[in-house]
Each structure stands twice: as C-alpha cells, then as structure tokens.
Amino acid sequence: MASKSSSGGAEWERFDSRQRLVRYFLILGVLVVLAVSWRSMDINYTYVASAPREVMDLLTRMYPPNVTYTNEIVGPLLETINISILGTALAIVMALPVAFLSASNTTPNRWTYLLGKFIVSFTRSVNVIIWALIFVVLFGPGALAGVLAIAVRSVGFTAKLLGEAIEEIDRGPVEAISATGASTLQTFIYGIAPQIKPAFISVATFRWDINVRASTIIGFVGAGGIGVALQTNINYFKWDAVLTILIAILGIVLVSEGVSAYLRGKVS
C-alpha cells in the first residue's frame, strides 16, 4: 500500500492498517493458545527446579560405562540392524504398488487414486511404537513384530515420495514404449523405472537411515532389538550398562547416517 511521506512523496508499506490489525490479533491469539496450553500441562516446578541435581546424579551413576557388558549387546545390535534392513526392504515392496496408485499419472482411476492416498496417509499417521504394539499382540514379542512395524510405518513415507517422483517423469519415453505395443510391465521397466531410479535409491537409503533409529526403540514394547536390553537395564537400575548401550546406539546411528549420505551422494 502506498502512503504519503512527510516530504510529499509516496512511501510504500507492505500492509495497510486493517491488515496490520488482523495480524496483531492473530499473533495475540497464538500467544493466548500457547499460554492456555502451558497452563493445562500442570507442570510441577519443584521437579523442574531439582532436575539439574537429578541429571548430575544420573550421570554419576552411569559413568564410567560398563565395558564388560559390550559382548552381551553385540547380538541385540545385529538384530536391530537386521530389523531395519528387512523392515525397509519389505516396506519398499509394499510401497511400490501404493506409489503407482497414488500418482495421478499412473493410477487406473479416481477410486484407486483415493485408495493410494488413504494408504499413504493412514500408515504415516500411526507411530511406529503403536504399530509395534499391534504386531506384538498379533505375533508375540520378538524381531518379527519389529520388522512388520518398521515396514508398515515406512510404507506411507516411501510411497508418497516415490509417487511424487512418478508424477514428475517425462511422459515422452513412456508413450513411445507404449506405442510399440509393450505391456504395462514392460512400460514400467523401460519407461518409468529408469526415470525414478535416482529417487528410488535416495528414498530407500534415507528411509533405512530413519528405520535404524526407530529399530532402537521398538524393543521397549517387546518388538526386538537393542531396545529390549535398554529397557531391561533401566528397570534394574544398571546405569553403567545403560550408558554402554546408549554409546552403542549412537555408534550405529552415526554409521547409518554416513552410509545413507554416501549412497544418496552417489545418485544425486
């Protein structure tokens, strides 16, 4: 909006008086919501005040880490990595058809498009811990429940990004291959797959990196991995062993990040 300055010229203003007033009320509304939310939490400030002392006490109990416990967590660590790998692989298998259903240029009709979008939204909206609880009830505690929880939770994320990559492909090669009488499978293999290959590798490695982290915590509900050992030692107050496990978890997370970044760099 333009208004006159003291020198008689026009001075540009981004918002007029009405727009500024609306923005002030919006900011005030946000502050009120934050204040009400904070009050509704009913925080015990006595515990907050004593938190630094409790943290120092906990660190004192943890240090030094129990190095002799390292041999006992090798198996759970390997199980954690296996859960993340198998869960990611299964997620990719399940996500591919969902990605084609949720992509507007490859879905057969409107209903399949809506079905694909529903699967993407539903699997992403439920936390991996909830999926782990469900599969522990269905299949019992152990790595199988963890693999299925990781896989189902990853379907929405993987299908969404692959679906977006499919929607951005060049239709020229696809139409040219279809014109030769190629089947739907052949059209996918020679017309679509080469175009989404970089996105596929990037999404798969990135999701595996995320799943490594998720695999370290699902053990808290009995879904296998290093989380089981972590929960057990916390329950028995073996804080030096807890620190050893946390260091090990940090190590595998850093390694997974490095591997994921390297592979994504190769295809970018």
PDB file of C-alpha atoms in Angstrom:
ATOM      1  CA  MET A   1       0.000   0.000   0.000  1.00  0.00           C
ATOM      2  CA  ALA A   2       1.303   3.480  -0.820  1.00  0.00           C
ATOM      3  CA  SER A   3       1.007   6.438   1.557  1.00  0.00           C
ATOM      4  CA  LYS A   4       2.393   9.942   1.533  1.00  0.00           C
ATOM      5  CA  SER A   5       5.596  10.688   3.383  1.00  0.00           C
ATOM      6  CA  SER A   6       6.397  13.952   5.174  1.00  0.00           C
ATOM      7  CA  SER A   7       8.218  15.176   2.071  1.00  0.00           C
ATOM      8  CA  GLY A   8       5.104  14.735  -0.051  1.00  0.00           C
ATOM      9  CA  GLY A   9       6.337  11.623  -1.860  1.00  0.00           C
ATOM     10  CA  ALA A  10       4.818   8.138  -1.784  1.00  0.00           C
ATOM     11  CA  GLU A  11       6.075   5.711   0.824  1.00  0.00           C
ATOM     12  CA  TRP A  12       5.411   2.012   0.196  1.00  0.00           C
ATOM     13  CA  GLU A  13       4.001  -0.093   3.008  1.00  0.00           C
ATOM     14  CA  ARG A  14       3.537  -3.830   2.789  1.00  0.00           C
ATOM     15  CA  PHE A  15       0.300  -3.933   4.832  1.00  0.00           C
ATOM     16  CA  ASP A  16      -2.457  -1.404   5.302  1.00  0.00           C
ATOM     17  CA  SER A  17      -3.932  -0.566   8.725  1.00  0.00           C
ATOM     18  CA  ARG A  18      -6.626  -3.246   8.515  1.00  0.00           C
ATOM     19  CA  GLN A  19      -4.150  -5.973   7.564  1.00  0.00           C
ATOM     20  CA  ARG A  20      -1.791  -4.974  10.372  1.00  0.00           C
ATOM     21  CA  LEU A  21      -4.644  -5.070  12.859  1.00  0.00           C
ATOM     22  CA  VAL A  22      -5.628  -8.570  11.702  1.00  0.00           C
ATOM     23  CA  ARG A  23      -2.006  -9.733  12.022  1.00  0.00           C
ATOM     24  CA  TYR A  24      -1.765  -8.346  15.555  1.00  0.00           C
ATOM     25  CA  PHE A  25      -4.929 -10.179  16.570  1.00  0.00           C
ATOM     26  CA  LEU A  26      -3.613 -13.410  15.029  1.00  0.00           C
ATOM     27  CA  ILE A  27      -0.353 -13.083  16.940  1.00  0.00           C
ATOM     28  CA  LEU A  28      -2.286 -12.337  20.125  1.00  0.00           C
ATOM     29  CA  GLY A  29      -4.470 -15.394  19.510  1.00  0.00           C
ATOM     30  CA  VAL A  30      -1.419 -17.613  19.070  1.00  0.00           C
ATOM     31  CA  LEU A  31       0.089 -16.294  22.307  1.00  0.00           C
ATOM     32  CA  VAL A  32      -3.160 -16.942  24.155  1.00  0.00           C
ATOM     33  CA  VAL A  33      -3.303 -20.524  22.830  1.00  0.00           C
ATOM     34  CA  LEU A  34       0.307 -21.106  23.903  1.00  0.00           C
ATOM     35  CA  ALA A  35      -0.392 -19.700  27.366  1.00  0.00           C
ATOM     36  CA  VAL A  36      -3.503 -21.856  27.815  1.00  0.00           C
ATOM     37  CA  SER A  37      -1.634 -24.944  26.598  1.00  0.00           C
ATOM     38  CA  TRP A  38       1.203 -24.264  29.024  1.00  0.00           C
ATOM     39  CA  ARG A  39      -1.195 -23.824  31.933  1.00  0.00           C
ATOM     40  CA  SER A  40      -3.070 -27.005  31.063  1.00  0.00           C
ATOM     41  CA  MET A  41       0.137 -29.058  31.359  1.00  0.00           C
ATOM     42  CA  ASP A  42       0.053 -28.612  35.146  1.00  0.00           C
ATOM     43  CA  ILE A  43       3.832 -28.660  35.464  1.00  0.00           C
ATOM     44  CA  ASN A  44       5.334 -29.416  38.861  1.00  0.00           C
ATOM     45  CA  TYR A  45       8.010 -26.723  39.103  1.00  0.00           C
ATOM     46  CA  THR A  46       9.531 -28.386  42.162  1.00  0.00           C
ATOM     47  CA  TYR A  47      10.672 -31.235  39.921  1.00  0.00           C
ATOM     48  CA  VAL A  48      11.887 -28.772  37.302  1.00  0.00           C
ATOM     49  CA  ALA A  49      13.992 -26.950  39.891  1.00  0.00           C
ATOM     50  CA  SER A  50      15.571 -30.219  41.066  1.00  0.00           C
ATOM     51  CA  ALA A  51      16.186 -31.508  37.523  1.00  0.00           C
ATOM     52  CA  PRO A  52      19.846 -30.341  37.247  1.00  0.00           C
ATOM     53  CA  ARG A  53      20.716 -32.135  40.501  1.00  0.00           C
ATOM     54  CA  GLU A  54      18.947 -35.304  39.346  1.00  0.00           C
ATOM     55  CA  VAL A  55      20.704 -35.205  35.988  1.00  0.00           C
ATOM     56  CA  MET A  56      24.107 -34.923  37.635  1.00  0.00           C
ATOM     57  CA  ASP A  57      23.229 -37.808  39.956  1.00  0.00           C
ATOM     58  CA  LEU A  58      22.190 -39.950  36.992  1.00  0.00           C
ATOM     59  CA  LEU A  59      25.364 -39.134  35.058  1.00  0.00           C
ATOM     60  CA  THR A  60      27.410 -40.040  38.115  1.00  0.00           C
ATOM     61  CA  ARG A  61      25.683 -43.425  38.280  1.00  0.00           C
ATOM     62  CA  MET A  62      26.231 -44.019  34.546  1.00  0.00           C
ATOM     63  CA  TYR A  63      29.916 -43.137  34.401  1.00  0.00           C
ATOM     64  CA  PRO A  64      32.103 -44.981  33.692  1.00  0.00           C
ATOM     65  CA  PRO A  65      30.295 -47.241  31.211  1.00  0.00           C
ATOM     66  CA  ASN A  66      30.342 -50.976  31.810  1.00  0.00           C
ATOM     67  CA  VAL A  67      32.807 -52.079  29.138  1.00  0.00           C
ATOM     68  CA  THR A  68      32.440 -55.755  30.023  1.00  0.00           C
ATOM     69  CA  TYR A  69      28.775 -55.551  29.020  1.00  0.00           C
ATOM     70  CA  THR A  70      29.743 -54.830  25.405  1.00  0.00           C
ATOM     71  CA  ASN A  71      29.896 -58.507  24.446  1.00  0.00           C
ATOM     72  CA  GLU A  72      26.301 -59.006  25.587  1.00  0.00           C
ATOM     73  CA  ILE A  73      24.863 -56.308  23.308  1.00  0.00           C
ATOM     74  CA  VAL A  74      26.501 -57.418  20.072  1.00  0.00           C
ATOM     75  CA  GLY A  75      23.624 -59.797  19.344  1.00  0.00           C
ATOM     76  CA  PRO A  76      20.863 -57.225  20.053  1.00  0.00           C
ATOM     77  CA  LEU A  77      22.729 -54.638  17.974  1.00  0.00           C
ATOM     78  CA  LEU A  78      22.906 -57.007  14.999  1.00  0.00           C
ATOM     79  CA  GLU A  79      19.219 -57.800  15.475  1.00  0.00           C
ATOM     80  CA  THR A  80      18.453 -54.069  15.443  1.00  0.00           C
ATOM     81  CA  ILE A  81      20.309 -53.622  12.149  1.00  0.00           C
ATOM     82  CA  ASN A  82      18.601 -56.677  10.669  1.00  0.00           C
ATOM     83  CA  ILE A  83      15.186 -55.344  11.706  1.00  0.00           C
ATOM     84  CA  SER A  84      15.899 -52.017   9.990  1.00  0.00           C
ATOM     85  CA  ILE A  85      17.148 -53.684   6.789  1.00  0.00           C
ATOM     86  CA  LEU A  86      14.355 -56.249   6.498  1.00  0.00           C
ATOM     87  CA  GLY A  87      11.719 -53.698   7.508  1.00  0.00           C
ATOM     88  CA  THR A  88      12.930 -51.247   4.877  1.00  0.00           C
ATOM     89  CA  ALA A  89      13.064 -53.933   2.173  1.00  0.00           C
ATOM     90  CA  LEU A  90       9.544 -55.101   2.970  1.00  0.00           C
ATOM     91  CA  ALA A  91       8.334 -51.500   3.031  1.00  0.00           C
ATOM     92  CA  ILE A  92       9.721 -50.888  -0.452  1.00  0.00           C
ATOM     93  CA  VAL A  93       7.978 -53.984  -1.823  1.00  0.00           C
ATOM     94  CA  MET A  94       4.667 -52.842  -0.355  1.00  0.00           C
ATOM     95  CA  ALA A  95       5.172 -49.156  -1.212  1.00  0.00           C
ATOM     96  CA  LEU A  96       5.802 -49.589  -4.949  1.00  0.00           C
ATOM     97  CA  PRO A  97       2.211 -50.516  -5.911  1.00  0.00           C
ATOM     98  CA  VAL A  98       0.879 -47.890  -3.490  1.00  0.00           C
ATOM     99  CA  ALA A  99       3.098 -45.268  -5.139  1.00  0.00           C
ATOM    100  CA  PHE A 100       1.644 -46.072  -8.562  1.00  0.00           C
ATOM    101  CA  LEU A 101      -1.879 -45.923  -7.168  1.00  0.00           C
ATOM    102  CA  SER A 102      -1.241 -42.555  -5.503  1.00  0.00           C
ATOM    103  CA  ALA A 103       0.432 -40.992  -8.574  1.00  0.00           C
ATOM    104  CA  SER A 104      -2.106 -39.115 -10.695  1.00  0.00           C
ATOM    105  CA  ASN A 105      -0.463 -40.097 -13.998  1.00  0.00           C
ATOM    106  CA  THR A 106      -0.308 -43.867 -13.378  1.00  0.00           C
ATOM    107  CA  THR A 107      -3.342 -44.657 -11.218  1.00  0.00           C
ATOM    108  CA  PRO A 108      -6.111 -46.529 -13.121  1.00  0.00           C
ATOM    109  CA  ASN A 109      -8.987 -44.339 -11.936  1.00  0.00           C
ATOM    110  CA  ARG A 110     -10.150 -41.871  -9.292  1.00  0.00           C
ATOM    111  CA  TRP A 111     -11.051 -44.571  -6.770  1.00  0.00           C
ATOM    112  CA  THR A 112      -7.643 -46.238  -6.918  1.00  0.00           C
ATOM    113  CA  TYR A 113      -6.062 -42.788  -6.576  1.00  0.00           C
ATOM    114  CA  LEU A 114      -8.059 -42.143  -3.398  1.00  0.00           C
ATOM    115  CA  LEU A 115      -7.188 -45.618  -2.116  1.00  0.00           C
ATOM    116  CA  GLY A 116      -3.489 -44.953  -2.646  1.00  0.00           C
ATOM    117  CA  LYS A 117      -3.688 -41.602  -0.877  1.00  0.00           C
ATOM    118  CA  PHE A 118      -5.578 -43.196   2.011  1.00  0.00           C
ATOM    119  CA  ILE A 119      -2.927 -45.891   2.482  1.00  0.00           C
ATOM    120  CA  VAL A 120      -0.185 -43.259   2.384  1.00  0.00           C
ATOM    121  CA  SER A 121      -1.925 -41.092   4.993  1.00  0.00           C
ATOM    122  CA  PHE A 122      -3.008 -43.946   7.244  1.00  0.00           C
ATOM    123  CA  THR A 123       0.341 -45.708   7.530  1.00  0.00           C
ATOM    124  CA  ARG A 124       2.147 -42.405   8.138  1.00  0.00           C
ATOM    125  CA  SER A 125      -0.287 -41.190  10.780  1.00  0.00           C
ATOM    126  CA  VAL A 126       0.275 -44.109  13.198  1.00  0.00           C
ATOM    127  CA  ASN A 127       3.525 -44.021  15.171  1.00  0.00           C
ATOM    128  CA  VAL A 128       5.933 -46.934  14.867  1.00  0.00           C
ATOM    129  CA  ILE A 129       5.519 -47.724  18.580  1.00  0.00           C
ATOM    130  CA  ILE A 130       1.768 -48.190  18.068  1.00  0.00           C
ATOM    131  CA  TRP A 131       2.395 -50.481  15.101  1.00  0.00           C
ATOM    132  CA  ALA A 132       4.904 -52.413  17.213  1.00  0.00           C
ATOM    133  CA  LEU A 133       2.348 -52.842  19.996  1.00  0.00           C
ATOM    134  CA  ILE A 134      -0.220 -54.119  17.494  1.00  0.00           C
ATOM    135  CA  PHE A 135       2.144 -56.663  15.946  1.00  0.00           C
ATOM    136  CA  VAL A 136       3.456 -57.801  19.331  1.00  0.00           C
ATOM    137  CA  VAL A 137      -0.142 -58.636  20.244  1.00  0.00           C
ATOM    138  CA  LEU A 138      -0.689 -60.419  16.913  1.00  0.00           C
ATOM    139  CA  PHE A 139       2.609 -62.301  16.557  1.00  0.00           C
ATOM    140  CA  GLY A 140       4.122 -62.201  20.004  1.00  0.00           C
ATOM    141  CA  PRO A 141       7.256 -60.363  21.159  1.00  0.00           C
ATOM    142  CA  GLY A 142      10.361 -60.599  19.024  1.00  0.00           C
ATOM    143  CA  ALA A 143      12.032 -59.403  15.864  1.00  0.00           C
ATOM    144  CA  LEU A 144       9.134 -60.369  13.556  1.00  0.00           C
ATOM    145  CA  ALA A 145       6.865 -57.807  15.213  1.00  0.00           C
ATOM    146  CA  GLY A 146       9.641 -55.233  14.864  1.00  0.00           C
ATOM    147  CA  VAL A 147      10.161 -55.912  11.165  1.00  0.00           C
ATOM    148  CA  LEU A 148       6.445 -55.630  10.428  1.00  0.00           C
ATOM    149  CA  ALA A 149       6.104 -52.445  12.496  1.00  0.00           C
ATOM    150  CA  ILE A 150       9.027 -50.805  10.701  1.00  0.00           C
ATOM    151  CA  ALA A 151       7.722 -51.942   7.313  1.00  0.00           C
ATOM    152  CA  VAL A 152       4.135 -50.761   7.721  1.00  0.00           C
ATOM    153  CA  ARG A 153       5.212 -47.441   9.225  1.00  0.00           C
ATOM    154  CA  SER A 154       7.554 -46.852   6.271  1.00  0.00           C
ATOM    155  CA  VAL A 155       5.033 -47.584   3.517  1.00  0.00           C
ATOM    156  CA  GLY A 156       3.401 -44.153   3.590  1.00  0.00           C
ATOM    157  CA  PHE A 157       6.667 -42.204   3.615  1.00  0.00           C
ATOM    158  CA  THR A 158       8.212 -44.282   0.825  1.00  0.00           C
ATOM    159  CA  ALA A 159       5.075 -44.383  -1.340  1.00  0.00           C
ATOM    160  CA  LYS A 160       4.492 -40.641  -1.000  1.00  0.00           C
ATOM    161  CA  LEU A 161       7.968 -39.666  -2.210  1.00  0.00           C
ATOM    162  CA  LEU A 162       8.031 -42.290  -4.958  1.00  0.00           C
ATOM    163  CA  GLY A 163       4.558 -41.227  -6.074  1.00  0.00           C
ATOM    164  CA  GLU A 164       5.721 -37.637  -6.372  1.00  0.00           C
ATOM    165  CA  ALA A 165       8.730 -38.806  -8.385  1.00  0.00           C
ATOM    166  CA  ILE A 166       6.441 -40.778 -10.726  1.00  0.00           C
ATOM    167  CA  GLU A 167       4.245 -37.720 -11.270  1.00  0.00           C
ATOM    168  CA  GLU A 168       7.312 -35.746 -12.399  1.00  0.00           C
ATOM    169  CA  ILE A 169       8.520 -38.211 -15.059  1.00  0.00           C
ATOM    170  CA  ASP A 170       8.755 -37.312 -18.732  1.00  0.00           C
ATOM    171  CA  ARG A 171       5.746 -38.854 -20.470  1.00  0.00           C
ATOM    172  CA  GLY A 172       7.527 -38.947 -23.835  1.00  0.00           C
ATOM    173  CA  PRO A 173       9.509 -42.186 -23.320  1.00  0.00           C
ATOM    174  CA  VAL A 174       6.515 -43.850 -21.669  1.00  0.00           C
ATOM    175  CA  GLU A 175       4.203 -43.041 -24.579  1.00  0.00           C
ATOM    176  CA  ALA A 176       6.833 -44.114 -27.111  1.00  0.00           C
ATOM    177  CA  ILE A 177       7.270 -47.512 -25.451  1.00  0.00           C
ATOM    178  CA  SER A 178       3.513 -47.969 -25.131  1.00  0.00           C
ATOM    179  CA  ALA A 179       3.109 -47.189 -28.849  1.00  0.00           C
ATOM    180  CA  THR A 180       5.300 -50.174 -29.702  1.00  0.00           C
ATOM    181  CA  GLY A 181       2.728 -52.499 -28.129  1.00  0.00           C
ATOM    182  CA  ALA A 182       4.620 -53.033 -24.887  1.00  0.00           C
ATOM    183  CA  SER A 183       2.729 -54.431 -21.916  1.00  0.00           C
ATOM    184  CA  THR A 184       2.150 -52.493 -18.721  1.00  0.00           C
ATOM    185  CA  LEU A 185       5.040 -54.297 -17.031  1.00  0.00           C
ATOM    186  CA  GLN A 186       7.386 -53.579 -19.935  1.00  0.00           C
ATOM    187  CA  THR A 187       6.337 -49.940 -19.945  1.00  0.00           C
ATOM    188  CA  PHE A 188       7.179 -49.717 -16.274  1.00  0.00           C
ATOM    189  CA  ILE A 189      10.550 -51.452 -16.643  1.00  0.00           C
ATOM    190  CA  TYR A 190      11.777 -49.486 -19.664  1.00  0.00           C
ATOM    191  CA  GLY A 191       9.837 -46.225 -19.468  1.00  0.00           C
ATOM    192  CA  ILE A 192       9.238 -45.382 -15.812  1.00  0.00           C
ATOM    193  CA  ALA A 193      11.804 -47.272 -13.733  1.00  0.00           C
ATOM    194  CA  PRO A 194      14.902 -45.632 -15.303  1.00  0.00           C
ATOM    195  CA  GLN A 195      13.456 -42.185 -14.608  1.00  0.00           C
ATOM    196  CA  ILE A 196      12.644 -42.808 -10.948  1.00  0.00           C
ATOM    197  CA  LYS A 197      15.775 -44.857 -10.183  1.00  0.00           C
ATOM    198  CA  PRO A 198      17.720 -41.959  -8.550  1.00  0.00           C
ATOM    199  CA  ALA A 199      14.707 -41.012  -6.424  1.00  0.00           C
ATOM    200  CA  PHE A 200      14.126 -44.667  -5.539  1.00  0.00           C
ATOM    201  CA  ILE A 201      17.682 -45.176  -4.271  1.00  0.00           C
ATOM    202  CA  SER A 202      17.652 -41.877  -2.392  1.00  0.00           C
ATOM    203  CA  VAL A 203      14.297 -42.578  -0.705  1.00  0.00           C
ATOM    204  CA  ALA A 204      15.238 -46.160   0.163  1.00  0.00           C
ATOM    205  CA  THR A 205      18.557 -45.227   1.783  1.00  0.00           C
ATOM    206  CA  PHE A 206      17.064 -42.250   3.603  1.00  0.00           C
ATOM    207  CA  ARG A 207      14.218 -44.377   4.957  1.00  0.00           C
ATOM    208  CA  TRP A 208      16.656 -47.066   6.069  1.00  0.00           C
ATOM    209  CA  ASP A 209      18.581 -44.394   7.974  1.00  0.00           C
ATOM    210  CA  ILE A 210      15.354 -43.391   9.748  1.00  0.00           C
ATOM    211  CA  ASN A 211      14.459 -47.016  10.430  1.00  0.00           C
ATOM    212  CA  VAL A 212      17.774 -47.689  12.161  1.00  0.00           C
ATOM    213  CA  ARG A 213      16.783 -45.107  14.780  1.00  0.00           C
ATOM    214  CA  ALA A 214      13.252 -46.497  15.026  1.00  0.00           C
ATOM    215  CA  SER A 215      14.593 -50.041  15.465  1.00  0.00           C
ATOM    216  CA  THR A 216      16.483 -48.999  18.596  1.00  0.00           C
ATOM    217  CA  ILE A 217      13.310 -48.013  20.487  1.00  0.00           C
ATOM    218  CA  ILE A 218      10.650 -50.534  19.440  1.00  0.00           C
ATOM    219  CA  GLY A 219      12.214 -53.009  21.839  1.00  0.00           C
ATOM    220  CA  PHE A 220      10.618 -51.035  24.666  1.00  0.00           C
ATOM    221  CA  VAL A 221       7.315 -52.680  23.722  1.00  0.00           C
ATOM    222  CA  GLY A 222       8.829 -56.114  23.054  1.00  0.00           C
ATOM    223  CA  ALA A 223       9.485 -55.829  19.318  1.00  0.00           C
ATOM    224  CA  GLY A 224      13.107 -56.974  19.476  1.00  0.00           C
ATOM    225  CA  GLY A 225      16.424 -55.227  19.048  1.00  0.00           C
ATOM    226  CA  ILE A 226      18.665 -53.300  21.397  1.00  0.00           C
ATOM    227  CA  GLY A 227      15.650 -51.569  22.958  1.00  0.00           C
ATOM    228  CA  VAL A 228      14.840 -54.722  24.910  1.00  0.00           C
ATOM    229  CA  ALA A 229      18.249 -54.713  26.573  1.00  0.00           C
ATOM    230  CA  LEU A 230      17.989 -50.975  27.202  1.00  0.00           C
ATOM    231  CA  GLN A 231      14.621 -51.288  28.927  1.00  0.00           C
ATOM    232  CA  THR A 232      15.780 -54.270  30.984  1.00  0.00           C
ATOM    233  CA  ASN A 233      18.823 -52.445  32.319  1.00  0.00           C
ATOM    234  CA  ILE A 234      16.798 -49.320  33.076  1.00  0.00           C
ATOM    235  CA  ASN A 235      14.302 -51.404  35.049  1.00  0.00           C
ATOM    236  CA  TYR A 236      17.139 -52.955  37.069  1.00  0.00           C
ATOM    237  CA  PHE A 237      18.884 -49.561  37.532  1.00  0.00           C
ATOM    238  CA  LYS A 238      22.078 -50.798  35.867  1.00  0.00           C
ATOM    239  CA  TRP A 239      23.011 -47.317  34.710  1.00  0.00           C
ATOM    240  CA  ASP A 240      26.585 -48.147  33.683  1.00  0.00           C
ATOM    241  CA  ALA A 241      25.204 -50.771  31.279  1.00  0.00           C
ATOM    242  CA  VAL A 242      22.621 -48.242  30.061  1.00  0.00           C
ATOM    243  CA  LEU A 243      25.407 -45.837  29.134  1.00  0.00           C
ATOM    244  CA  THR A 244      27.195 -48.619  27.248  1.00  0.00           C
ATOM    245  CA  ILE A 245      24.019 -49.317  25.267  1.00  0.00           C
ATOM    246  CA  LEU A 246      23.475 -45.620  24.537  1.00  0.00           C
ATOM    247  CA  ILE A 247      27.031 -45.308  23.218  1.00  0.00           C
ATOM    248  CA  ALA A 248      26.456 -48.357  21.012  1.00  0.00           C
ATOM    249  CA  ILE A 249      23.178 -46.901  19.699  1.00  0.00           C
ATOM    250  CA  LEU A 250      24.919 -43.622  18.938  1.00  0.00           C
ATOM    251  CA  GLY A 251      27.590 -45.534  17.050  1.00  0.00           C
ATOM    252  CA  ILE A 252      25.201 -47.428  14.765  1.00  0.00           C
ATOM    253  CA  VAL A 253      23.153 -44.271  14.132  1.00  0.00           C
ATOM    254  CA  LEU A 254      26.266 -42.373  13.065  1.00  0.00           C
ATOM    255  CA  VAL A 255      27.333 -45.241  10.810  1.00  0.00           C
ATOM    256  CA  SER A 256      23.873 -45.426   9.216  1.00  0.00           C
ATOM    257  CA  GLU A 257      23.891 -41.673   8.613  1.00  0.00           C
ATOM    258  CA  GLY A 258      27.286 -41.908   6.941  1.00  0.00           C
ATOM    259  CA  VAL A 259      26.253 -44.817   4.717  1.00  0.00           C
ATOM    260  CA  SER A 260      22.972 -43.143   3.804  1.00  0.00           C
ATOM    261  CA  ALA A 261      24.652 -39.825   2.969  1.00  0.00           C
ATOM    262  CA  TYR A 262      27.284 -41.603   0.841  1.00  0.00           C
ATOM    263  CA  LEU A 263      24.723 -43.575  -1.166  1.00  0.00           C
ATOM    264  CA  ARG A 264      22.491 -40.520  -1.699  1.00  0.00           C
ATOM    265  CA  GLY A 265      25.524 -38.556  -2.826  1.00  0.00           C
ATOM    266  CA  LYS A 266      26.298 -41.209  -5.439  1.00  0.00           C
ATOM    267  CA  VAL A 267      22.892 -40.846  -7.111  1.00  0.00           C
ATOM    268  CA  SER A 268      22.445 -37.080  -6.780  1.00  0.00           C
TER     269      SER A 268
END
